[in-house]
mmCIF file with all atom_site columns, C-alpha atoms in Angstrom:
data_model
loop_
_atom_site.group_PDB
_atom_site.id
_atom_site.type_symbol
_atom_site.label_atom_id
_atom_site.label_alt_id
_atom_site.label_comp_id
_atom_site.label_asym_id
_atom_site.label_entity_id
_atom_site.label_seq_id
_atom_site.pdbx_PDB_ins_code
_atom_site.Cartn_x
_atom_site.Cartn_y
_atom_site.Cartn_z
_atom_site.occupancy
_atom_site.B_iso_or_equiv
_atom_site.pdbx_formal_charge
_atom_site.auth_seq_id
_atom_site.auth_comp_id
_atom_site.auth_asym_id
_atom_site.auth_atom_id
_atom_site.pdbx_PDB_model_num
ATOM 1   C CA . UNK A 1 1   ? -4.154  -8.651  27.513 1.00 77.00 ? 1   UNK A CA 1
ATOM 2   C CA . UNK A 1 2   ? -3.110  -10.175 24.182 1.00 80.00 ? 2   UNK A CA 1
ATOM 3   C CA . UNK A 1 3   ? -5.812  -8.164  22.405 1.00 81.00 ? 3   UNK A CA 1
ATOM 4   C CA . UNK A 1 4   ? -4.508  -4.933  23.942 1.00 87.00 ? 4   UNK A CA 1
ATOM 5   C CA . UNK A 1 5   ? -1.010  -5.715  22.690 1.00 90.00 ? 5   UNK A CA 1
ATOM 6   C CA . UNK A 1 6   ? -2.321  -6.438  19.197 1.00 88.00 ? 6   UNK A CA 1
ATOM 7   C CA . UNK A 1 7   ? -4.382  -3.232  19.292 1.00 88.00 ? 7   UNK A CA 1
ATOM 8   C CA . UNK A 1 8   ? -1.278  -1.267  20.330 1.00 91.00 ? 8   UNK A CA 1
ATOM 9   C CA . UNK A 1 9   ? 0.833   -2.767  17.537 1.00 93.00 ? 9   UNK A CA 1
ATOM 10  C CA . UNK A 1 10  ? -1.974  -2.167  15.012 1.00 91.00 ? 10  UNK A CA 1
ATOM 11  C CA . UNK A 1 11  ? -2.336  1.434   16.160 1.00 91.00 ? 11  UNK A CA 1
ATOM 12  C CA . UNK A 1 12  ? 1.399   2.050   15.892 1.00 93.00 ? 12  UNK A CA 1
ATOM 13  C CA . UNK A 1 13  ? 1.460   0.529   12.405 1.00 93.00 ? 13  UNK A CA 1
ATOM 14  C CA . UNK A 1 14  ? -1.560  2.635   11.384 1.00 91.00 ? 14  UNK A CA 1
ATOM 15  C CA . UNK A 1 15  ? 0.037   5.795   12.766 1.00 92.00 ? 15  UNK A CA 1
ATOM 16  C CA . UNK A 1 16  ? 3.284   5.041   10.945 1.00 93.00 ? 16  UNK A CA 1
ATOM 17  C CA . UNK A 1 17  ? 1.323   4.630   7.712  1.00 91.00 ? 17  UNK A CA 1
ATOM 18  C CA . UNK A 1 18  ? -0.519  7.896   8.277  1.00 90.00 ? 18  UNK A CA 1
ATOM 19  C CA . UNK A 1 19  ? 2.758   9.695   8.875  1.00 91.00 ? 19  UNK A CA 1
ATOM 20  C CA . UNK A 1 20  ? 4.536   8.186   5.862  1.00 92.00 ? 20  UNK A CA 1
ATOM 21  C CA . UNK A 1 21  ? 1.591   8.959   3.581  1.00 89.00 ? 21  UNK A CA 1
ATOM 22  C CA . UNK A 1 22  ? 1.456   12.547  4.930  1.00 89.00 ? 22  UNK A CA 1
ATOM 23  C CA . UNK A 1 23  ? -2.154  12.167  6.021  1.00 88.00 ? 23  UNK A CA 1
ATOM 24  C CA . UNK A 1 24  ? -1.148  14.055  9.188  1.00 91.00 ? 24  UNK A CA 1
ATOM 25  C CA . UNK A 1 25  ? -0.181  17.133  7.124  1.00 91.00 ? 25  UNK A CA 1
ATOM 26  C CA . UNK A 1 26  ? -3.353  19.227  7.352  1.00 91.00 ? 26  UNK A CA 1
ATOM 27  C CA . UNK A 1 27  ? -2.289  21.434  4.416  1.00 91.00 ? 27  UNK A CA 1
ATOM 28  C CA . UNK A 1 28  ? -1.967  18.380  2.173  1.00 91.00 ? 28  UNK A CA 1
ATOM 29  C CA . UNK A 1 29  ? -5.367  17.067  3.308  1.00 90.00 ? 29  UNK A CA 1
ATOM 30  C CA . UNK A 1 30  ? -7.037  20.460  2.816  1.00 91.00 ? 30  UNK A CA 1
ATOM 31  C CA . UNK A 1 31  ? -5.448  20.632  -0.652 1.00 92.00 ? 31  UNK A CA 1
ATOM 32  C CA . UNK A 1 32  ? -6.928  17.235  -1.411 1.00 91.00 ? 32  UNK A CA 1
ATOM 33  C CA . UNK A 1 33  ? -10.377 18.353  -0.248 1.00 90.00 ? 33  UNK A CA 1
ATOM 34  C CA . UNK A 1 34  ? -10.221 21.607  -2.286 1.00 91.00 ? 34  UNK A CA 1
ATOM 35  C CA . UNK A 1 35  ? -11.526 20.094  -5.514 1.00 91.00 ? 35  UNK A CA 1
ATOM 36  C CA . UNK A 1 36  ? -12.933 23.437  -6.706 1.00 93.00 ? 36  UNK A CA 1
ATOM 37  C CA . UNK A 1 37  ? -9.638  25.283  -6.137 1.00 91.00 ? 37  UNK A CA 1
ATOM 38  C CA . UNK A 1 38  ? -6.000  24.175  -6.147 1.00 90.00 ? 38  UNK A CA 1
ATOM 39  C CA . UNK A 1 39  ? -6.731  20.484  -5.884 1.00 93.00 ? 39  UNK A CA 1
ATOM 40  C CA . UNK A 1 40  ? -3.883  18.178  -4.783 1.00 91.00 ? 40  UNK A CA 1
ATOM 41  C CA . UNK A 1 41  ? -4.824  14.650  -5.949 1.00 92.00 ? 41  UNK A CA 1
ATOM 42  C CA . UNK A 1 42  ? -1.827  12.883  -4.379 1.00 90.00 ? 42  UNK A CA 1
ATOM 43  C CA . UNK A 1 43  ? -3.854  11.478  -1.472 1.00 90.00 ? 43  UNK A CA 1
ATOM 44  C CA . UNK A 1 44  ? -5.914  9.516   -3.999 1.00 92.00 ? 44  UNK A CA 1
ATOM 45  C CA . UNK A 1 45  ? -2.986  7.075   -4.083 1.00 91.00 ? 45  UNK A CA 1
ATOM 46  C CA . UNK A 1 46  ? -3.188  6.655   -0.305 1.00 89.00 ? 46  UNK A CA 1
ATOM 47  C CA . UNK A 1 47  ? -6.940  6.150   -0.441 1.00 89.00 ? 47  UNK A CA 1
ATOM 48  C CA . UNK A 1 48  ? -6.705  3.800   -3.420 1.00 93.00 ? 48  UNK A CA 1
ATOM 49  C CA . UNK A 1 49  ? -3.958  1.774   -1.768 1.00 92.00 ? 49  UNK A CA 1
ATOM 50  C CA . UNK A 1 50  ? -5.906  1.418   1.470  1.00 90.00 ? 50  UNK A CA 1
ATOM 51  C CA . UNK A 1 51  ? -9.138  0.442   -0.258 1.00 94.00 ? 51  UNK A CA 1
ATOM 52  C CA . UNK A 1 52  ? -7.347  -1.944  -2.627 1.00 96.00 ? 52  UNK A CA 1
ATOM 53  C CA . UNK A 1 53  ? -5.521  -3.782  0.168  1.00 94.00 ? 53  UNK A CA 1
ATOM 54  C CA . UNK A 1 54  ? -8.721  -3.973  2.212  1.00 93.00 ? 54  UNK A CA 1
ATOM 55  C CA . UNK A 1 55  ? -10.802 -5.353  -0.660 1.00 95.00 ? 55  UNK A CA 1
ATOM 56  C CA . UNK A 1 56  ? -8.243  -8.076  -1.358 1.00 96.00 ? 56  UNK A CA 1
ATOM 57  C CA . UNK A 1 57  ? -7.417  -8.910  2.281  1.00 95.00 ? 57  UNK A CA 1
ATOM 58  C CA . UNK A 1 58  ? -11.034 -9.051  3.468  1.00 92.00 ? 58  UNK A CA 1
ATOM 59  C CA . UNK A 1 59  ? -11.800 -11.750 0.888  1.00 94.00 ? 59  UNK A CA 1
ATOM 60  C CA . UNK A 1 60  ? -9.407  -14.026 2.770  1.00 95.00 ? 60  UNK A CA 1
ATOM 61  C CA . UNK A 1 61  ? -9.802  -12.777 6.339  1.00 94.00 ? 61  UNK A CA 1
ATOM 62  C CA . UNK A 1 62  ? -13.591 -13.063 6.450  1.00 94.00 ? 62  UNK A CA 1
ATOM 63  C CA . UNK A 1 63  ? -13.371 -16.727 5.428  1.00 95.00 ? 63  UNK A CA 1
ATOM 64  C CA . UNK A 1 64  ? -11.789 -17.475 8.792  1.00 95.00 ? 64  UNK A CA 1
ATOM 65  C CA . UNK A 1 65  ? -14.137 -18.716 11.517 1.00 95.00 ? 65  UNK A CA 1
ATOM 66  C CA . UNK A 1 66  ? -12.983 -15.827 13.736 1.00 93.00 ? 66  UNK A CA 1
ATOM 67  C CA . UNK A 1 67  ? -10.093 -13.330 13.937 1.00 89.00 ? 67  UNK A CA 1
ATOM 68  C CA . UNK A 1 68  ? -6.762  -14.683 15.170 1.00 86.00 ? 68  UNK A CA 1
ATOM 69  C CA . UNK A 1 69  ? -7.002  -12.870 18.491 1.00 84.00 ? 69  UNK A CA 1
ATOM 70  C CA . UNK A 1 70  ? -10.760 -12.562 19.094 1.00 85.00 ? 70  UNK A CA 1
ATOM 71  C CA . UNK A 1 71  ? -13.740 -14.884 19.432 1.00 89.00 ? 71  UNK A CA 1
ATOM 72  C CA . UNK A 1 72  ? -15.783 -13.287 16.642 1.00 91.00 ? 72  UNK A CA 1
ATOM 73  C CA . UNK A 1 73  ? -15.823 -10.585 13.982 1.00 91.00 ? 73  UNK A CA 1
ATOM 74  C CA . UNK A 1 74  ? -17.610 -7.337  14.773 1.00 90.00 ? 74  UNK A CA 1
ATOM 75  C CA . UNK A 1 75  ? -19.029 -6.204  11.448 1.00 89.00 ? 75  UNK A CA 1
ATOM 76  C CA . UNK A 1 76  ? -21.799 -3.699  10.799 1.00 87.00 ? 76  UNK A CA 1
ATOM 77  C CA . UNK A 1 77  ? -25.026 -5.215  9.551  1.00 90.00 ? 77  UNK A CA 1
ATOM 78  C CA . UNK A 1 78  ? -27.126 -2.072  9.290  1.00 87.00 ? 78  UNK A CA 1
ATOM 79  C CA . UNK A 1 79  ? -27.632 -1.235  5.614  1.00 88.00 ? 79  UNK A CA 1
ATOM 80  C CA . UNK A 1 80  ? -30.222 1.536   5.648  1.00 90.00 ? 80  UNK A CA 1
ATOM 81  C CA . UNK A 1 81  ? -29.323 5.169   5.109  1.00 91.00 ? 81  UNK A CA 1
ATOM 82  C CA . UNK A 1 82  ? -31.211 7.268   7.625  1.00 89.00 ? 82  UNK A CA 1
ATOM 83  C CA . UNK A 1 83  ? -31.162 10.863  8.815  1.00 87.00 ? 83  UNK A CA 1
ATOM 84  C CA . UNK A 1 84  ? -28.659 10.336  11.667 1.00 83.00 ? 84  UNK A CA 1
ATOM 85  C CA . UNK A 1 85  ? -26.212 8.722   9.220  1.00 87.00 ? 85  UNK A CA 1
ATOM 86  C CA . UNK A 1 86  ? -26.520 11.528  6.666  1.00 91.00 ? 86  UNK A CA 1
ATOM 87  C CA . UNK A 1 87  ? -26.397 14.247  9.307  1.00 88.00 ? 87  UNK A CA 1
ATOM 88  C CA . UNK A 1 88  ? -23.425 12.686  11.076 1.00 88.00 ? 88  UNK A CA 1
ATOM 89  C CA . UNK A 1 89  ? -21.542 12.256  7.778  1.00 91.00 ? 89  UNK A CA 1
ATOM 90  C CA . UNK A 1 90  ? -22.216 15.896  6.887  1.00 93.00 ? 90  UNK A CA 1
ATOM 91  C CA . UNK A 1 91  ? -20.993 17.138  10.266 1.00 91.00 ? 91  UNK A CA 1
ATOM 92  C CA . UNK A 1 92  ? -17.920 14.910  9.999  1.00 90.00 ? 92  UNK A CA 1
ATOM 93  C CA . UNK A 1 93  ? -17.194 16.308  6.527  1.00 91.00 ? 93  UNK A CA 1
ATOM 94  C CA . UNK A 1 94  ? -17.529 19.905  7.676  1.00 92.00 ? 94  UNK A CA 1
ATOM 95  C CA . UNK A 1 95  ? -15.211 19.242  10.615 1.00 90.00 ? 95  UNK A CA 1
ATOM 96  C CA . UNK A 1 96  ? -12.680 17.493  8.352  1.00 90.00 ? 96  UNK A CA 1
ATOM 97  C CA . UNK A 1 97  ? -12.843 20.330  5.842  1.00 90.00 ? 97  UNK A CA 1
ATOM 98  C CA . UNK A 1 98  ? -12.341 23.015  8.473  1.00 90.00 ? 98  UNK A CA 1
ATOM 99  C CA . UNK A 1 99  ? -9.565  21.340  10.428 1.00 90.00 ? 99  UNK A CA 1
ATOM 100 C CA . UNK A 1 100 ? -7.841  19.104  7.880  1.00 90.00 ? 100 UNK A CA 1
ATOM 101 C CA . UNK A 1 101 ? -7.926  16.234  10.374 1.00 91.00 ? 101 UNK A CA 1
ATOM 102 C CA . UNK A 1 102 ? -10.078 13.210  10.969 1.00 89.00 ? 102 UNK A CA 1
ATOM 103 C CA . UNK A 1 103 ? -9.626  11.263  14.234 1.00 90.00 ? 103 UNK A CA 1
ATOM 104 C CA . UNK A 1 104 ? -6.791  8.890   13.208 1.00 89.00 ? 104 UNK A CA 1
ATOM 105 C CA . UNK A 1 105 ? -4.544  11.541  11.689 1.00 91.00 ? 105 UNK A CA 1
ATOM 106 C CA . UNK A 1 106 ? -5.631  13.960  14.436 1.00 91.00 ? 106 UNK A CA 1
ATOM 107 C CA . UNK A 1 107 ? -4.151  11.667  17.093 1.00 91.00 ? 107 UNK A CA 1
ATOM 108 C CA . UNK A 1 108 ? -1.093  10.776  15.024 1.00 92.00 ? 108 UNK A CA 1
ATOM 109 C CA . UNK A 1 109 ? -0.341  14.443  14.289 1.00 92.00 ? 109 UNK A CA 1
ATOM 110 C CA . UNK A 1 110 ? 0.386   15.008  17.982 1.00 92.00 ? 110 UNK A CA 1
ATOM 111 C CA . UNK A 1 111 ? 3.932   13.853  17.177 1.00 91.00 ? 111 UNK A CA 1
ATOM 112 C CA . UNK A 1 112 ? 4.397   17.052  15.157 1.00 90.00 ? 112 UNK A CA 1
ATOM 113 C CA . UNK A 1 113 ? 4.413   19.092  18.374 1.00 92.00 ? 113 UNK A CA 1
ATOM 114 C CA . UNK A 1 114 ? 1.867   21.668  17.174 1.00 92.00 ? 114 UNK A CA 1
ATOM 115 C CA . UNK A 1 115 ? -1.411  22.716  18.805 1.00 94.00 ? 115 UNK A CA 1
ATOM 116 C CA . UNK A 1 116 ? -3.835  22.265  15.889 1.00 91.00 ? 116 UNK A CA 1
ATOM 117 C CA . UNK A 1 117 ? -4.292  18.485  16.276 1.00 92.00 ? 117 UNK A CA 1
ATOM 118 C CA . UNK A 1 118 ? -4.591  18.834  20.058 1.00 94.00 ? 118 UNK A CA 1
ATOM 119 C CA . UNK A 1 119 ? -7.352  21.429  19.668 1.00 93.00 ? 119 UNK A CA 1
ATOM 120 C CA . UNK A 1 120 ? -8.994  19.228  17.040 1.00 93.00 ? 120 UNK A CA 1
ATOM 121 C CA . UNK A 1 121 ? -9.057  16.212  19.380 1.00 93.00 ? 121 UNK A CA 1
ATOM 122 C CA . UNK A 1 122 ? -10.316 18.339  22.266 1.00 94.00 ? 122 UNK A CA 1
ATOM 123 C CA . UNK A 1 123 ? -13.152 19.564  20.027 1.00 93.00 ? 123 UNK A CA 1
ATOM 124 C CA . UNK A 1 124 ? -13.780 15.989  18.888 1.00 91.00 ? 124 UNK A CA 1
ATOM 125 C CA . UNK A 1 125 ? -14.202 14.833  22.494 1.00 93.00 ? 125 UNK A CA 1
ATOM 126 C CA . UNK A 1 126 ? -16.491 17.771  23.335 1.00 94.00 ? 126 UNK A CA 1
ATOM 127 C CA . UNK A 1 127 ? -18.637 17.021  20.256 1.00 90.00 ? 127 UNK A CA 1
ATOM 128 C CA . UNK A 1 128 ? -18.839 13.337  21.211 1.00 90.00 ? 128 UNK A CA 1
ATOM 129 C CA . UNK A 1 129 ? -19.876 14.233  24.755 1.00 92.00 ? 129 UNK A CA 1
ATOM 130 C CA . UNK A 1 130 ? -22.493 16.659  23.385 1.00 90.00 ? 130 UNK A CA 1
ATOM 131 C CA . UNK A 1 131 ? -23.931 13.828  21.279 1.00 86.00 ? 131 UNK A CA 1
ATOM 132 C CA . UNK A 1 132 ? -23.968 11.571  24.322 1.00 87.00 ? 132 UNK A CA 1
ATOM 133 C CA . UNK A 1 133 ? -25.756 14.290  26.282 1.00 88.00 ? 133 UNK A CA 1
ATOM 134 C CA . UNK A 1 134 ? -28.332 14.751  23.518 1.00 84.00 ? 134 UNK A CA 1
ATOM 135 C CA . UNK A 1 135 ? -29.046 11.029  23.359 1.00 82.00 ? 135 UNK A CA 1
ATOM 136 C CA . UNK A 1 136 ? -29.492 10.943  27.127 1.00 84.00 ? 136 UNK A CA 1
ATOM 137 C CA . UNK A 1 137 ? -32.421 13.337  26.784 1.00 83.00 ? 137 UNK A CA 1
ATOM 138 C CA . UNK A 1 138 ? -33.830 11.409  23.825 1.00 76.00 ? 138 UNK A CA 1
ATOM 139 C CA . UNK A 1 139 ? -32.421 13.125  20.698 1.00 68.00 ? 139 UNK A CA 1
ATOM 140 C CA . UNK A 1 140 ? -31.063 11.676  18.421 1.00 60.00 ? 140 UNK A CA 1
ATOM 141 C CA . UNK A 1 141 ? -31.228 7.893   19.071 1.00 59.00 ? 141 UNK A CA 1
ATOM 142 C CA . UNK A 1 142 ? -27.992 5.988   19.594 1.00 56.00 ? 142 UNK A CA 1
ATOM 143 C CA . UNK A 1 143 ? -27.019 3.682   16.716 1.00 57.00 ? 143 UNK A CA 1
ATOM 144 C CA . UNK A 1 144 ? -27.607 -0.014  17.373 1.00 56.00 ? 144 UNK A CA 1
ATOM 145 C CA . UNK A 1 145 ? -24.158 -1.659  17.466 1.00 54.00 ? 145 UNK A CA 1
ATOM 146 C CA . UNK A 1 146 ? -25.378 -5.022  18.690 1.00 53.00 ? 146 UNK A CA 1
ATOM 147 C CA . UNK A 1 147 ? -25.330 -6.678  15.230 1.00 55.00 ? 147 UNK A CA 1
ATOM 148 C CA . UNK A 1 148 ? -22.255 -8.870  14.946 1.00 51.00 ? 148 UNK A CA 1
ATOM 149 C CA . UNK A 1 149 ? -21.112 -11.731 12.741 1.00 51.00 ? 149 UNK A CA 1
ATOM 150 C CA . UNK A 1 150 ? -20.367 -14.945 14.609 1.00 49.00 ? 150 UNK A CA 1
#
């Protein structure tokens, strides 16, 4: 129960950050992605701030024996770049470029009261279920998420 409360608070904080940084404004995101046209570089500050804080904070956090509210860290250990990774990244990029949303901002943008983020999330769920259906018949293989740091 404590973990759910922490997850809720973290999600609310993340959503607040996405809103303040205007990551939920699809026009701003599409302007950022349009590097060959009328490029809007302002989201570089958001990206740089997030990466900078993460690089510094992870140096301290990962020295802990475990997270404050969990028994162990769940970190990816897979390092190889394979076809499912490249294909999935390409599909993600095309979807982001078409819609202007990725999942976090897509959920947060629901507060704007417009249909675009709702349709995006509906499409996201359908795509995820299609992947699940494809893996059930053997293509492509599910990623192995069993590697964790103790």
